[in-house]
Coordinates of C-alpha atoms in Angstrom, one line a residue:
Chain A
V1 CA 90.6 83.1 118.2
A2 CA 87.1 83.7 119.5
I3 CA 84.6 81.8 118.3
N4 CA 81.5 83.5 120.3
E5 CA 79.0 83.2 117.5
E6 CA 76.8 86.4 118.7
R7 CA 80.0 88.7 118.8
Y8 CA 79.1 90.3 115.3
L9 CA 75.2 90.3 116.0
L10 CA 76.0 92.3 119.1
K11 CA 78.2 94.2 117.2
A12 CA 76.0 95.0 114.5
L13 CA 73.5 96.2 116.9
E14 CA 75.3 98.8 118.4
F15 CA 74.8 100.1 114.6
E16 CA 71.1 99.9 114.8
G17 CA 71.0 103.2 113.2
A18 CA 73.1 103.3 110.0
L19 CA 71.5 100.1 109.3
R20 CA 67.8 101.1 109.6
A21 CA 68.8 104.7 107.6
Y22 CA 70.2 101.9 104.7
L23 CA 67.4 100.1 104.2
M24 CA 64.9 103.1 105.2
G25 CA 66.8 103.7 101.1
C26 CA 65.6 100.2 100.4
T27 CA 61.6 101.0 100.8
R28 CA 59.4 103.0 102.4
D29 CA 57.5 101.3 104.0
E30 CA 58.5 100.8 107.7
S31 CA 57.2 97.1 109.1
Q32 CA 59.7 96.0 105.6
V33 CA 61.6 97.5 107.6
E34 CA 62.1 96.0 109.9
E35 CA 61.3 91.8 108.3
L36 CA 64.4 92.6 105.9
L37 CA 66.2 93.9 109.3
Q38 CA 65.4 91.1 111.5
E39 CA 66.5 89.0 108.7
T40 CA 70.0 91.1 108.6
Y41 CA 70.5 90.0 112.1
A42 CA 69.6 86.5 111.3
R43 CA 72.3 86.3 108.4
V44 CA 74.7 88.4 110.6
L45 CA 74.2 86.0 113.5
G46 CA 75.1 83.2 111.6
A47 CA 77.8 84.9 109.9
G48 CA 78.9 84.3 112.9
S49 CA 79.6 81.1 113.3
A50 CA 80.6 80.3 110.5
P51 CA 83.7 79.1 109.2
G52 CA 86.1 82.0 107.6
P53 CA 88.7 84.8 108.7
E54 CA 88.1 87.3 111.2
V55 CA 85.3 90.0 110.0
L56 CA 87.4 92.8 110.7
S57 CA 83.9 95.5 110.4
V58 CA 81.0 94.3 111.4
R59 CA 79.9 97.5 110.4
T60 CA 80.5 97.1 106.3
L61 CA 79.9 93.2 107.0
A62 CA 76.7 94.3 108.8
L63 CA 75.8 96.1 105.8
T64 CA 76.4 94.0 103.2
I65 CA 74.2 91.5 104.4
A66 CA 71.4 93.9 104.3
R67 CA 71.8 94.8 100.9
T68 CA 71.6 91.1 99.9
V69 CA 69.1 90.7 102.2
A70 CA 67.3 94.0 100.4
L71 CA 67.8 92.7 96.9
Q72 CA 66.3 88.5 97.1
W73 CA 63.3 90.5 98.6
L74 CA 63.3 92.7 95.4
R75 CA 63.4 89.4 94.0
Q76 CA 61.2 87.9 95.3
N77 CA 57.8 90.4 95.8
R78 CA 58.8 92.7 93.0
T79 CA 58.6 89.9 90.1
L80 CA 61.3 91.7 87.6
P81 CA 63.7 89.6 85.6
I82 CA 66.6 88.9 87.5
E83 CA 69.1 90.9 85.4
L84 CA 67.3 93.6 85.9
V85 CA 67.4 93.4 89.8
T86 CA 71.4 92.9 89.6
G87 CA 72.6 95.6 86.8
A88 CA 73.3 98.5 89.0
D89 CA 71.6 100.4 87.2
A90 CA 67.5 98.9 87.2
C91 CA 67.4 98.3 91.1
D92 CA 67.0 101.9 94.1
I93 CA 69.5 99.1 96.7
P94 CA 72.6 101.7 97.1
E95 CA 75.6 99.9 96.8
V96 CA 77.2 99.7 100.1
S97 CA 79.8 101.8 99.1
H98 CA 78.0 104.8 99.2
L99 CA 77.7 104.0 102.3
S100 CA 78.6 105.0 106.3
A101 CA 80.6 101.3 105.4
G102 CA 83.3 102.4 107.2
P103 CA 85.7 100.0 110.5
D104 CA 84.3 99.9 113.1
H105 CA 84.8 102.0 115.9
E106 CA 88.2 101.8 117.9
G107 CA 87.3 100.9 121.4
E108 CA 84.1 102.5 121.2
I109 CA 83.0 105.7 123.0
H110 CA 79.9 105.5 125.1
D111 CA 78.2 108.7 126.2
G112 CA 76.8 106.7 129.1
E113 CA 74.9 109.3 130.0
R114 CA 73.4 110.6 127.0
E115 CA 72.2 106.6 127.2
L116 CA 71.1 106.5 130.4
S117 CA 68.8 110.2 129.5
D118 CA 67.9 108.6 126.8
L119 CA 65.7 105.3 128.6
V120 CA 64.9 107.3 131.4
T121 CA 62.6 109.2 128.4
A122 CA 61.5 106.5 127.0
I123 CA 60.0 104.8 130.3
K124 CA 58.6 108.1 130.9
A125 CA 56.9 107.9 127.7
L126 CA 55.1 104.7 129.1
P127 CA 51.6 104.0 130.5
E128 CA 51.5 105.0 134.1
E129 CA 51.2 101.8 135.7
C130 CA 53.6 100.4 133.4
R131 CA 55.8 103.2 134.3
R132 CA 55.8 102.2 137.8
V133 CA 56.1 98.7 137.1
V134 CA 59.6 99.4 135.6
T135 CA 61.0 101.5 137.7
L136 CA 60.5 99.6 140.4
R137 CA 62.0 96.6 138.3
K138 CA 64.5 98.3 136.7
V139 CA 65.8 100.7 139.2
Y140 CA 64.8 98.8 142.3
G141 CA 65.5 95.4 141.3
Y142 CA 62.0 94.3 142.4
S143 CA 61.3 91.0 141.8
Q144 CA 57.6 89.9 139.4
Q145 CA 56.5 88.6 142.6
Q146 CA 57.2 92.1 144.5
I147 CA 56.2 94.4 142.0
A148 CA 52.9 92.8 142.3
A149 CA 52.1 92.5 145.7
R150 CA 53.4 96.6 146.3
L151 CA 51.0 98.0 143.4
Q152 CA 48.7 95.0 144.1
I153 CA 47.9 94.5 140.6
P154 CA 48.3 91.0 139.1
Q155 CA 51.2 88.8 138.7
D156 CA 50.4 88.4 134.7
A157 CA 49.7 92.2 134.8
V158 CA 53.1 92.7 135.8
E159 CA 54.7 90.0 132.9
R160 CA 52.5 92.1 130.4
H161 CA 53.9 95.8 131.1
L162 CA 57.6 95.0 131.2
T163 CA 57.2 92.9 128.1
T164 CA 56.2 96.0 126.5
A165 CA 58.6 97.8 128.5
V166 CA 60.9 95.3 127.1
L167 CA 59.6 96.0 123.8
R168 CA 59.8 99.9 123.8
S169 CA 64.0 99.4 125.2
V170 CA 64.8 98.0 121.9
E171 CA 64.1 100.8 120.6
V172 CA 66.5 103.1 122.2
R173 CA 69.4 103.1 120.2
I174 CA 72.7 102.2 121.8
G175 CA 74.9 105.9 121.9
G176 CA 77.2 106.8 119.1
D177 CA 75.4 106.0 116.3
A178 CA 76.2 108.7 114.2
D179 CA 77.0 107.6 110.2
Q180 CA 80.0 108.0 108.9
P181 CA 80.4 109.0 105.7
G182 CA 83.0 107.1 103.2
G183 CA 84.7 104.0 103.7
T184 CA 85.2 100.8 101.4
V185 CA 84.2 97.5 102.0
R186 CA 87.2 95.9 103.9
F187 CA 87.6 91.7 104.7
R188 CA 90.7 91.2 106.6
A189 CA 91.5 87.2 107.4
F190 CA 93.5 87.1 110.4
G191 CA 94.7 84.1 109.8
K192 CA 93.4 80.5 109.1
Q193 CA 90.6 79.0 111.3
G194 CA 93.2 76.1 112.3
D195 CA 96.4 78.5 112.7
R196 CA 93.9 80.4 115.5
A197 CA 94.8 78.0 118.7
E198 CA 98.9 78.0 117.4
R199 CA 99.0 81.7 117.2
A200 CA 96.4 82.3 120.8
Chain B
V1 CA 54.7 82.6 108.4
Q2 CA 55.5 84.8 111.5
S3 CA 55.9 88.6 110.5
A4 CA 58.7 90.3 112.1
R5 CA 56.8 92.2 115.1
E6 CA 54.8 88.9 115.7
I7 CA 58.4 87.4 116.4
A8 CA 59.6 89.4 118.0
A9 CA 56.8 89.6 120.8
V10 CA 57.0 86.7 121.3
A11 CA 60.6 87.1 122.0
A12 CA 60.0 89.9 124.8
A13 CA 57.1 87.7 126.3
W14 CA 59.5 84.7 127.3
L15 CA 61.8 87.1 128.4
I16 CA 60.0 88.3 130.9
R17 CA 58.7 84.7 131.6
V18 CA 62.5 83.2 132.4
E19 CA 62.8 86.4 134.4
R20 CA 60.2 85.3 136.7
E21 CA 60.8 81.5 137.0
A22 CA 63.6 80.1 135.5
T23 CA 62.5 76.2 135.3
P24 CA 64.6 73.5 133.4
E25 CA 61.0 72.7 131.6
L26 CA 61.5 76.7 130.6
W27 CA 64.4 76.6 129.9
D28 CA 64.1 73.6 127.3
A29 CA 61.3 75.5 125.8
L30 CA 62.6 78.6 124.8
Q31 CA 65.8 76.4 123.5
V32 CA 62.9 75.0 120.8
W33 CA 61.6 78.3 120.1
I34 CA 64.4 79.6 119.7
D35 CA 66.7 76.5 117.6
S36 CA 63.0 76.5 115.3
H37 CA 64.6 79.5 113.2
P38 CA 67.6 81.9 113.4
R39 CA 65.0 84.6 113.2
H40 CA 64.3 83.7 117.1
R41 CA 67.6 83.5 117.9
A42 CA 68.6 86.5 116.8
E43 CA 66.1 88.8 117.8
F44 CA 65.7 87.2 121.6
I45 CA 69.6 88.5 122.0
R46 CA 68.6 91.9 120.5
Q47 CA 65.6 92.6 123.4
R48 CA 67.7 90.3 126.0
T49 CA 70.4 93.0 125.2
A50 CA 68.6 96.0 124.9
W51 CA 66.6 94.6 127.9
N52 CA 70.0 94.3 130.0
R53 CA 70.4 97.6 129.0
C54 CA 67.6 99.3 131.1
D55 CA 70.3 97.9 134.2
K56 CA 71.6 101.2 134.0
L57 CA 68.6 102.6 135.5
K58 CA 70.0 101.2 139.1
M59 CA 72.1 104.2 139.0
L60 CA 69.5 106.8 139.2
R61 CA 68.3 104.9 142.9
P62 CA 68.8 107.3 145.7
G63 CA 71.4 106.4 148.7
D64 CA 68.4 106.9 151.2
G65 CA 66.7 103.2 151.1
T66 CA 63.4 105.2 150.2
I67 CA 61.0 103.5 147.2
D68 CA 59.6 105.4 144.8
A69 CA 57.9 103.7 141.9
D70 CA 57.1 107.5 140.8
L71 CA 61.1 108.4 140.5
L72 CA 61.7 108.9 136.9
S73 CA 58.7 110.6 136.1
R74 CA 60.6 113.3 138.2
I75 CA 63.9 113.7 136.8
E76 CA 64.7 115.9 134.2
F77 CA 68.2 115.6 132.1
T78 CA 69.9 119.7 132.1
T79 CA 73.1 119.8 130.8
P80 CA 74.3 123.4 133.1
E81 CA 76.3 126.1 130.2
G82 CA 79.5 126.3 131.0
E83 CA 79.7 123.2 133.5
G84 CA 79.7 120.8 130.3
A85 CA 82.9 122.1 128.8
A86 CA 84.3 121.6 131.8
S87 CA 83.6 118.1 133.0
G88 CA 83.2 116.9 129.1
G89 CA 80.4 117.4 128.0
R90 CA 78.9 115.3 130.8
G91 CA 75.2 116.4 131.8
R92 CA 73.9 116.2 135.1
F93 CA 70.4 115.9 136.1
G94 CA 68.4 117.2 139.1
A95 CA 65.3 114.9 140.8
G96 CA 62.1 117.7 141.6
G97 CA 62.0 117.7 145.1
D98 CA 62.5 114.4 146.3
L99 CA 66.7 114.1 146.0
R100 CA 67.9 115.9 149.1
D101 CA 71.1 116.7 147.1
G102 CA 69.2 118.0 143.9
A103 CA 71.8 118.1 141.5
V104 CA 74.0 114.5 141.9
D105 CA 76.3 114.3 139.9
L106 CA 75.9 111.0 137.5
S107 CA 79.5 110.1 137.1
R108 CA 80.3 106.7 138.8
R109 CA 82.4 108.3 141.5
G110 CA 79.6 110.3 142.4
W111 CA 76.8 107.4 142.6
L112 CA 79.7 105.6 144.3
A113 CA 79.6 108.5 146.8
L114 CA 76.5 108.3 147.4
T115 CA 76.4 104.3 148.3
A116 CA 78.6 105.2 150.6
A117 CA 77.1 108.1 152.2
T118 CA 74.5 105.8 153.2
G119 CA 76.4 104.0 155.5
I120 CA 76.6 100.9 155.0
A121 CA 79.4 98.2 155.8
I122 CA 80.6 98.4 159.8
L123 CA 83.2 95.9 159.6
G124 CA 83.6 94.1 162.9
A125 CA 83.8 90.3 165.2
W126 CA 81.3 88.6 163.4
Y127 CA 80.7 85.4 165.9
F128 CA 79.5 82.5 163.6
A129 CA 77.3 80.3 166.3
L130 CA 75.5 77.3 164.6
Q131 CA 72.5 77.3 166.1
T132 CA 69.3 75.8 165.2
G133 CA 66.7 78.0 162.7
W134 CA 68.7 76.9 159.7
D135 CA 66.6 76.9 156.5
T136 CA 69.5 74.2 153.5
Y137 CA 68.9 74.5 150.4
R138 CA 70.7 72.4 147.9
T139 CA 71.7 72.2 144.5
A140 CA 73.0 68.9 142.7
V141 CA 75.6 69.0 140.0
G142 CA 74.2 70.9 136.9
A143 CA 71.0 72.0 138.3
R144 CA 70.0 75.7 139.3
Q145 CA 67.8 77.6 141.7
L146 CA 66.5 80.4 142.6
V147 CA 65.7 81.0 145.9
T148 CA 63.5 83.4 147.8
L149 CA 64.3 84.4 151.0
S150 CA 61.5 85.2 153.6
D151 CA 63.1 89.3 153.0
G152 CA 62.8 89.9 149.6
S153 CA 66.6 88.5 148.9
T154 CA 67.3 86.1 145.9
A155 CA 69.4 83.7 145.8
D156 CA 70.5 82.0 142.6
L157 CA 72.3 79.0 143.4
N158 CA 75.0 77.7 140.8
T159 CA 75.5 73.7 140.4
G160 CA 76.9 71.4 143.0
T161 CA 75.7 74.5 145.5
E162 CA 74.2 74.0 149.9
L163 CA 73.9 76.8 151.6
R164 CA 72.6 77.2 154.8
V165 CA 69.7 80.5 156.1
R166 CA 68.7 82.2 159.2
M167 CA 65.9 84.7 159.4
S168 CA 66.3 86.6 163.3
P169 CA 64.8 90.3 164.0
G170 CA 68.9 91.3 164.0
R171 CA 70.6 90.1 161.3
R172 CA 70.4 87.7 157.9
E173 CA 72.8 84.9 157.5
V174 CA 73.5 82.8 155.4
L175 CA 76.4 80.0 155.2
L176 CA 76.9 79.3 152.2
E177 CA 79.1 75.6 152.2
H178 CA 80.3 74.9 149.2
G179 CA 79.6 76.0 145.4
E180 CA 78.7 79.3 144.1
A181 CA 74.8 81.7 144.3
L182 CA 74.2 85.1 143.4
F183 CA 73.0 87.0 145.9
R184 CA 70.1 90.4 145.7
V185 CA 69.7 91.4 149.1
A186 CA 67.0 93.2 149.6
H187 CA 67.4 96.3 151.4
D188 CA 67.1 96.8 155.3
P189 CA 69.8 99.3 156.9
R190 CA 68.4 97.4 160.4
R191 CA 69.1 93.9 159.6
P192 CA 72.7 93.6 158.1
F193 CA 73.6 90.2 155.0
S194 CA 75.6 88.6 155.8
V195 CA 77.3 84.9 153.5
T196 CA 80.0 83.1 155.6
A197 CA 82.1 81.2 153.4
Q198 CA 85.1 79.2 154.2
S199 CA 85.2 81.6 157.2
R200 CA 85.4 84.3 155.8
V201 CA 82.1 86.5 155.4
V202 CA 80.5 89.2 153.2
R203 CA 78.3 92.2 154.2
A204 CA 76.2 94.3 153.1
V205 CA 72.7 95.9 153.4
G206 CA 71.3 96.1 149.5
T207 CA 73.5 94.9 147.1
E208 CA 74.0 92.2 144.5
F209 CA 77.1 90.1 144.9
C210 CA 78.1 87.1 144.3
V211 CA 80.5 84.8 146.0
R212 CA 81.7 81.4 144.9
I213 CA 83.7 78.7 147.0
R214 CA 86.5 77.6 144.2
D215 CA 87.5 74.0 144.9
D216 CA 91.4 75.5 146.5
D217 CA 89.7 76.9 148.9
R218 CA 89.9 80.1 147.8
V219 CA 86.8 82.8 147.8
E220 CA 85.5 84.7 145.3
V221 CA 83.4 88.1 145.9
L222 CA 82.0 89.8 142.7
V223 CA 80.0 92.6 143.1
T224 CA 77.1 93.7 140.4
E225 CA 76.3 96.3 142.3
G226 CA 76.7 98.6 145.3
R227 CA 79.5 97.7 147.8
V228 CA 80.0 95.2 150.6
A229 CA 82.1 94.6 153.2
L230 CA 85.0 91.4 154.3
G231 CA 85.8 90.5 157.1
M232 CA 86.1 87.5 159.4
P233 CA 83.8 85.3 161.4
G234 CA 85.4 85.4 165.2
G235 CA 88.8 86.8 164.9
P236 CA 91.0 89.1 166.8
A237 CA 88.6 91.6 167.0
H238 CA 88.5 94.5 165.0
S239 CA 91.9 92.5 162.2
S240 CA 89.4 91.9 160.1
A241 CA 89.5 95.9 158.9
S242 CA 93.1 96.5 158.5
A243 CA 93.6 92.9 156.7
F244 CA 91.0 93.5 154.1
G245 CA 90.2 96.7 153.6
N246 CA 87.3 98.5 153.6
G247 CA 85.5 96.0 151.6
I248 CA 84.9 96.0 147.4
S249 CA 82.0 97.7 144.8
M250 CA 80.6 97.4 142.7
G251 CA 82.6 96.1 139.0
E252 CA 85.6 94.9 141.4
I253 CA 86.5 90.9 142.3
A254 CA 88.7 90.1 145.6
M255 CA 90.1 86.6 145.8
L256 CA 90.1 85.4 149.2
S257 CA 92.7 83.7 150.6
D258 CA 94.3 83.1 153.4
R259 CA 94.3 86.1 155.2
K260 CA 95.2 88.2 151.8
V261 CA 92.4 89.5 149.4
D262 CA 93.8 90.4 146.0
V263 CA 91.1 93.1 144.8
R264 CA 90.7 94.1 140.8
H265 CA 88.3 95.9 138.6
V266 CA 86.7 93.6 136.4
G267 CA 84.8 94.7 133.4
T268 CA 81.3 95.0 131.7
Q269 CA 82.4 91.9 129.3
E270 CA 83.9 90.0 132.0
L271 CA 81.1 90.8 134.1
D272 CA 78.8 89.4 131.7
R273 CA 80.8 86.8 131.5
R274 CA 81.0 84.5 134.9
L275 CA 77.8 85.7 135.1
A276 CA 76.5 83.8 132.1
W277 CA 76.0 81.0 134.6
T278 CA 72.8 82.5 135.6
S279 CA 71.6 81.7 132.1
G280 CA 72.6 78.6 132.0
R281 CA 75.9 79.6 129.9
L282 CA 79.4 79.2 130.5
A283 CA 81.3 82.2 128.4
F284 CA 84.8 82.3 127.7
Q285 CA 87.2 84.2 125.8
G286 CA 90.3 84.1 126.2
E287 CA 90.9 81.3 129.5
T288 CA 92.8 78.4 128.5
L289 CA 91.4 74.9 127.5
G290 CA 92.4 73.7 131.1
Q291 CA 90.8 76.5 132.7
A292 CA 87.3 76.0 130.8
V293 CA 87.5 71.7 131.1
E294 CA 87.7 72.3 134.9
E295 CA 84.3 74.4 133.7
F296 CA 82.5 72.2 132.5
N297 CA 83.4 69.7 134.9
R298 CA 81.5 71.9 137.9
Y299 CA 78.1 71.1 135.7
N300 CA 78.6 67.7 134.0
V301 CA 78.7 64.6 135.7
R302 CA 80.3 62.7 132.5
Q303 CA 84.1 64.3 133.4
L304 CA 86.1 65.4 130.6
T305 CA 89.7 64.7 130.7
I306 CA 93.0 67.3 128.6
A307 CA 94.9 63.7 128.0
D308 CA 97.3 66.1 125.8
A309 CA 99.7 69.2 127.9
S310 CA 100.4 70.1 124.9
I311 CA 97.1 71.7 124.1
R312 CA 96.5 72.5 128.2
Q313 CA 97.6 75.7 127.0
M314 CA 95.7 77.1 124.5
R315 CA 93.3 80.1 124.5
I316 CA 89.7 79.3 123.5
G317 CA 86.7 81.5 123.7
G318 CA 82.9 81.0 123.1
T319 CA 80.0 80.5 124.6
F320 CA 78.5 77.3 125.5
S321 CA 75.5 75.5 127.3
S322 CA 77.0 74.9 130.5
T323 CA 75.2 71.8 131.0
D324 CA 76.0 70.3 127.1
P325 CA 79.9 69.7 126.8
D326 CA 79.0 68.1 123.4
S327 CA 78.6 70.8 121.9
F328 CA 82.1 72.7 123.2
V329 CA 84.1 69.2 122.7
A330 CA 82.7 69.9 118.6
A331 CA 83.4 73.5 118.0
L332 CA 87.2 72.6 120.0
E333 CA 87.1 69.6 117.3
H334 CA 85.2 71.8 114.5
S335 CA 87.8 75.5 115.0
F336 CA 90.6 73.9 116.6
R337 CA 93.3 71.3 116.5
V338 CA 92.0 69.0 119.3
A339 CA 90.3 65.4 119.0
A340 CA 87.9 63.6 121.4
I341 CA 88.0 59.7 122.4
R342 CA 85.4 58.8 124.4
A343 CA 85.3 56.5 127.0
P344 CA 83.1 54.0 125.9
D345 CA 81.1 53.8 129.4
G346 CA 80.0 57.2 128.2
R347 CA 81.2 58.3 131.7
G348 CA 84.0 60.7 129.6
V349 CA 85.6 62.1 127.1
S350 CA 89.3 62.7 126.6
L351 CA 90.9 65.7 125.2
I352 CA 94.3 65.7 122.2
A353 CA 95.7 66.4 120.3
R354 CA 95.2 66.0 116.2
H355 CA 98.8 66.0 114.4
R356 CA 99.3 66.5 110.9
D357 CA 101.9 63.8 109.1
A358 CA 104.3 65.2 105.8
G359 CA 101.5 64.2 104.1
G360 CA 98.6 65.9 105.3
N361 CA 97.1 62.9 106.9
E362 CA 95.6 63.7 110.3
F363 CA 96.8 61.9 113.3
H364 CA 96.7 62.0 116.6
R365 CA 99.8 60.9 118.4
S366 CA 98.3 58.6 121.1
L367 CA 97.7 56.5 117.7
R368 CA 101.1 57.2 116.0
P369 CA 102.3 54.1 114.7
S370 CA 106.1 54.7 116.1
T371 CA 104.3 55.2 119.3
V372 CA 102.0 51.7 120.4
R373 CA 101.5 51.2 123.0
P374 CA 98.6 49.3 124.5
A375 CA 95.5 50.7 123.1
S376 CA 93.6 51.7 126.6
P377 CA 90.0 51.4 126.3
A378 CA 88.9 54.5 125.6
A379 CA 91.4 54.6 123.0
R380 CA 89.9 51.4 121.2
A381 CA 86.4 53.0 121.7
G382 CA 87.6 56.1 119.8
H383 CA 88.3 54.4 116.6

């Protein structure tokens, strides 16, 4: 029923640990992992607006897309003959079925306090002024203007600190992202696009 | 070509920029950036998600109203032995020195108790006199405005909203005439903050809540943080407490009609959906087409109508820009058996069911040969 285009991406973000681990198996270059991850997310997002059956396991979808992205990158950058790249033995891009491509967690169990402590730990690691700005913003709900007034720093500085904090917050993993062994690639159709309205 | 890290930095800067001031021009510019590459959009969503997750830190706010920018550096998370097993592995945190209770259970209940302990929200008869000294704020259909009040509180005005504000030494009063607004109340226990809508009062000391006057004059109150009290102004003294109970807390929504109040809990996802308008979006999940159309019509002069009862109850989902009904209509035409007929003067769009005959050809019921009737101007314009 849902035509929320962001739904696959929002789900896939919960599996960032698994995606990252997979991509690390493709290249050791960390900045390259960032590239591949961002491209993977962009395509997962695109899958959310493409017509077709609803994907049962977003985890598997995201890993499959990550593999495709990694393969394409390999083709473009290592100038290997395509036959070699697509042959199973010739490349170091692992098959998804060997990975933790199981179904999405049912009714995801969130360790809320673990997440909270991770967030606090991340913020404590920020430089002092940045930490104070984030605390006022996120713990006390101050506006940027109010923060600038209270700490007596220019509003541009507040903006800069918050931007730093946003980038840091992305690195805090969402809880319960452990790899699960086994599992196979599974897609299941919930019926054709046009039927959805009637089924609802 | 920009690197992933560069895109990430730009996305983060945008996120903070629109948090600071969200003018329509800025939103348009952001939209242009987001649309210019699929990676931009994905990265923005990723960062928005991570940043919103940090809102959980509000749970650490001490209940006594003190502000401490160094609070987090004094918090240590610990998992006492034995305790962990008994409470299902739940950790506890203790704060060095400042939090008087020492270790505070971080469960939701514990936190609410903490809030309640500050003695927020006492109900009483509330007489509302119309006097001078009111500031008026208004938004047009489709517009949104974030107003910062003189006490540091903010009011985020949704489409077609009018509210009046009066600040005095002993109280902070807001009169919501019509529409919807999200209030972020600056903490001040000596000056209660009250919002009156359709003769109902929402009172708070320092919380965050949304008040909406619906078309049928019912008032909807959604609390996104803390706790508020609900009551009636000038009613029989003290009767409001028994009529409305003690108020509602974070994650609860109250629907107030004549002397009746329905309270229910809303999940995080519904909460996000209900507040999607604060970022110019409308989000649906399982609402009927009728409800969705009603929502869109709040934001647009160009009105959508459902000309076919058979599709009114259809359930839909998705996120849309509130001022872009065309994308919504396009999505309907794409994913459902719905066709749109656009009025020649460009002022309205009718939605009808699309049917299929035995040969698999699609046709609109209103144009079926056997039911030919004098074609309306709207139908002619569509075809």
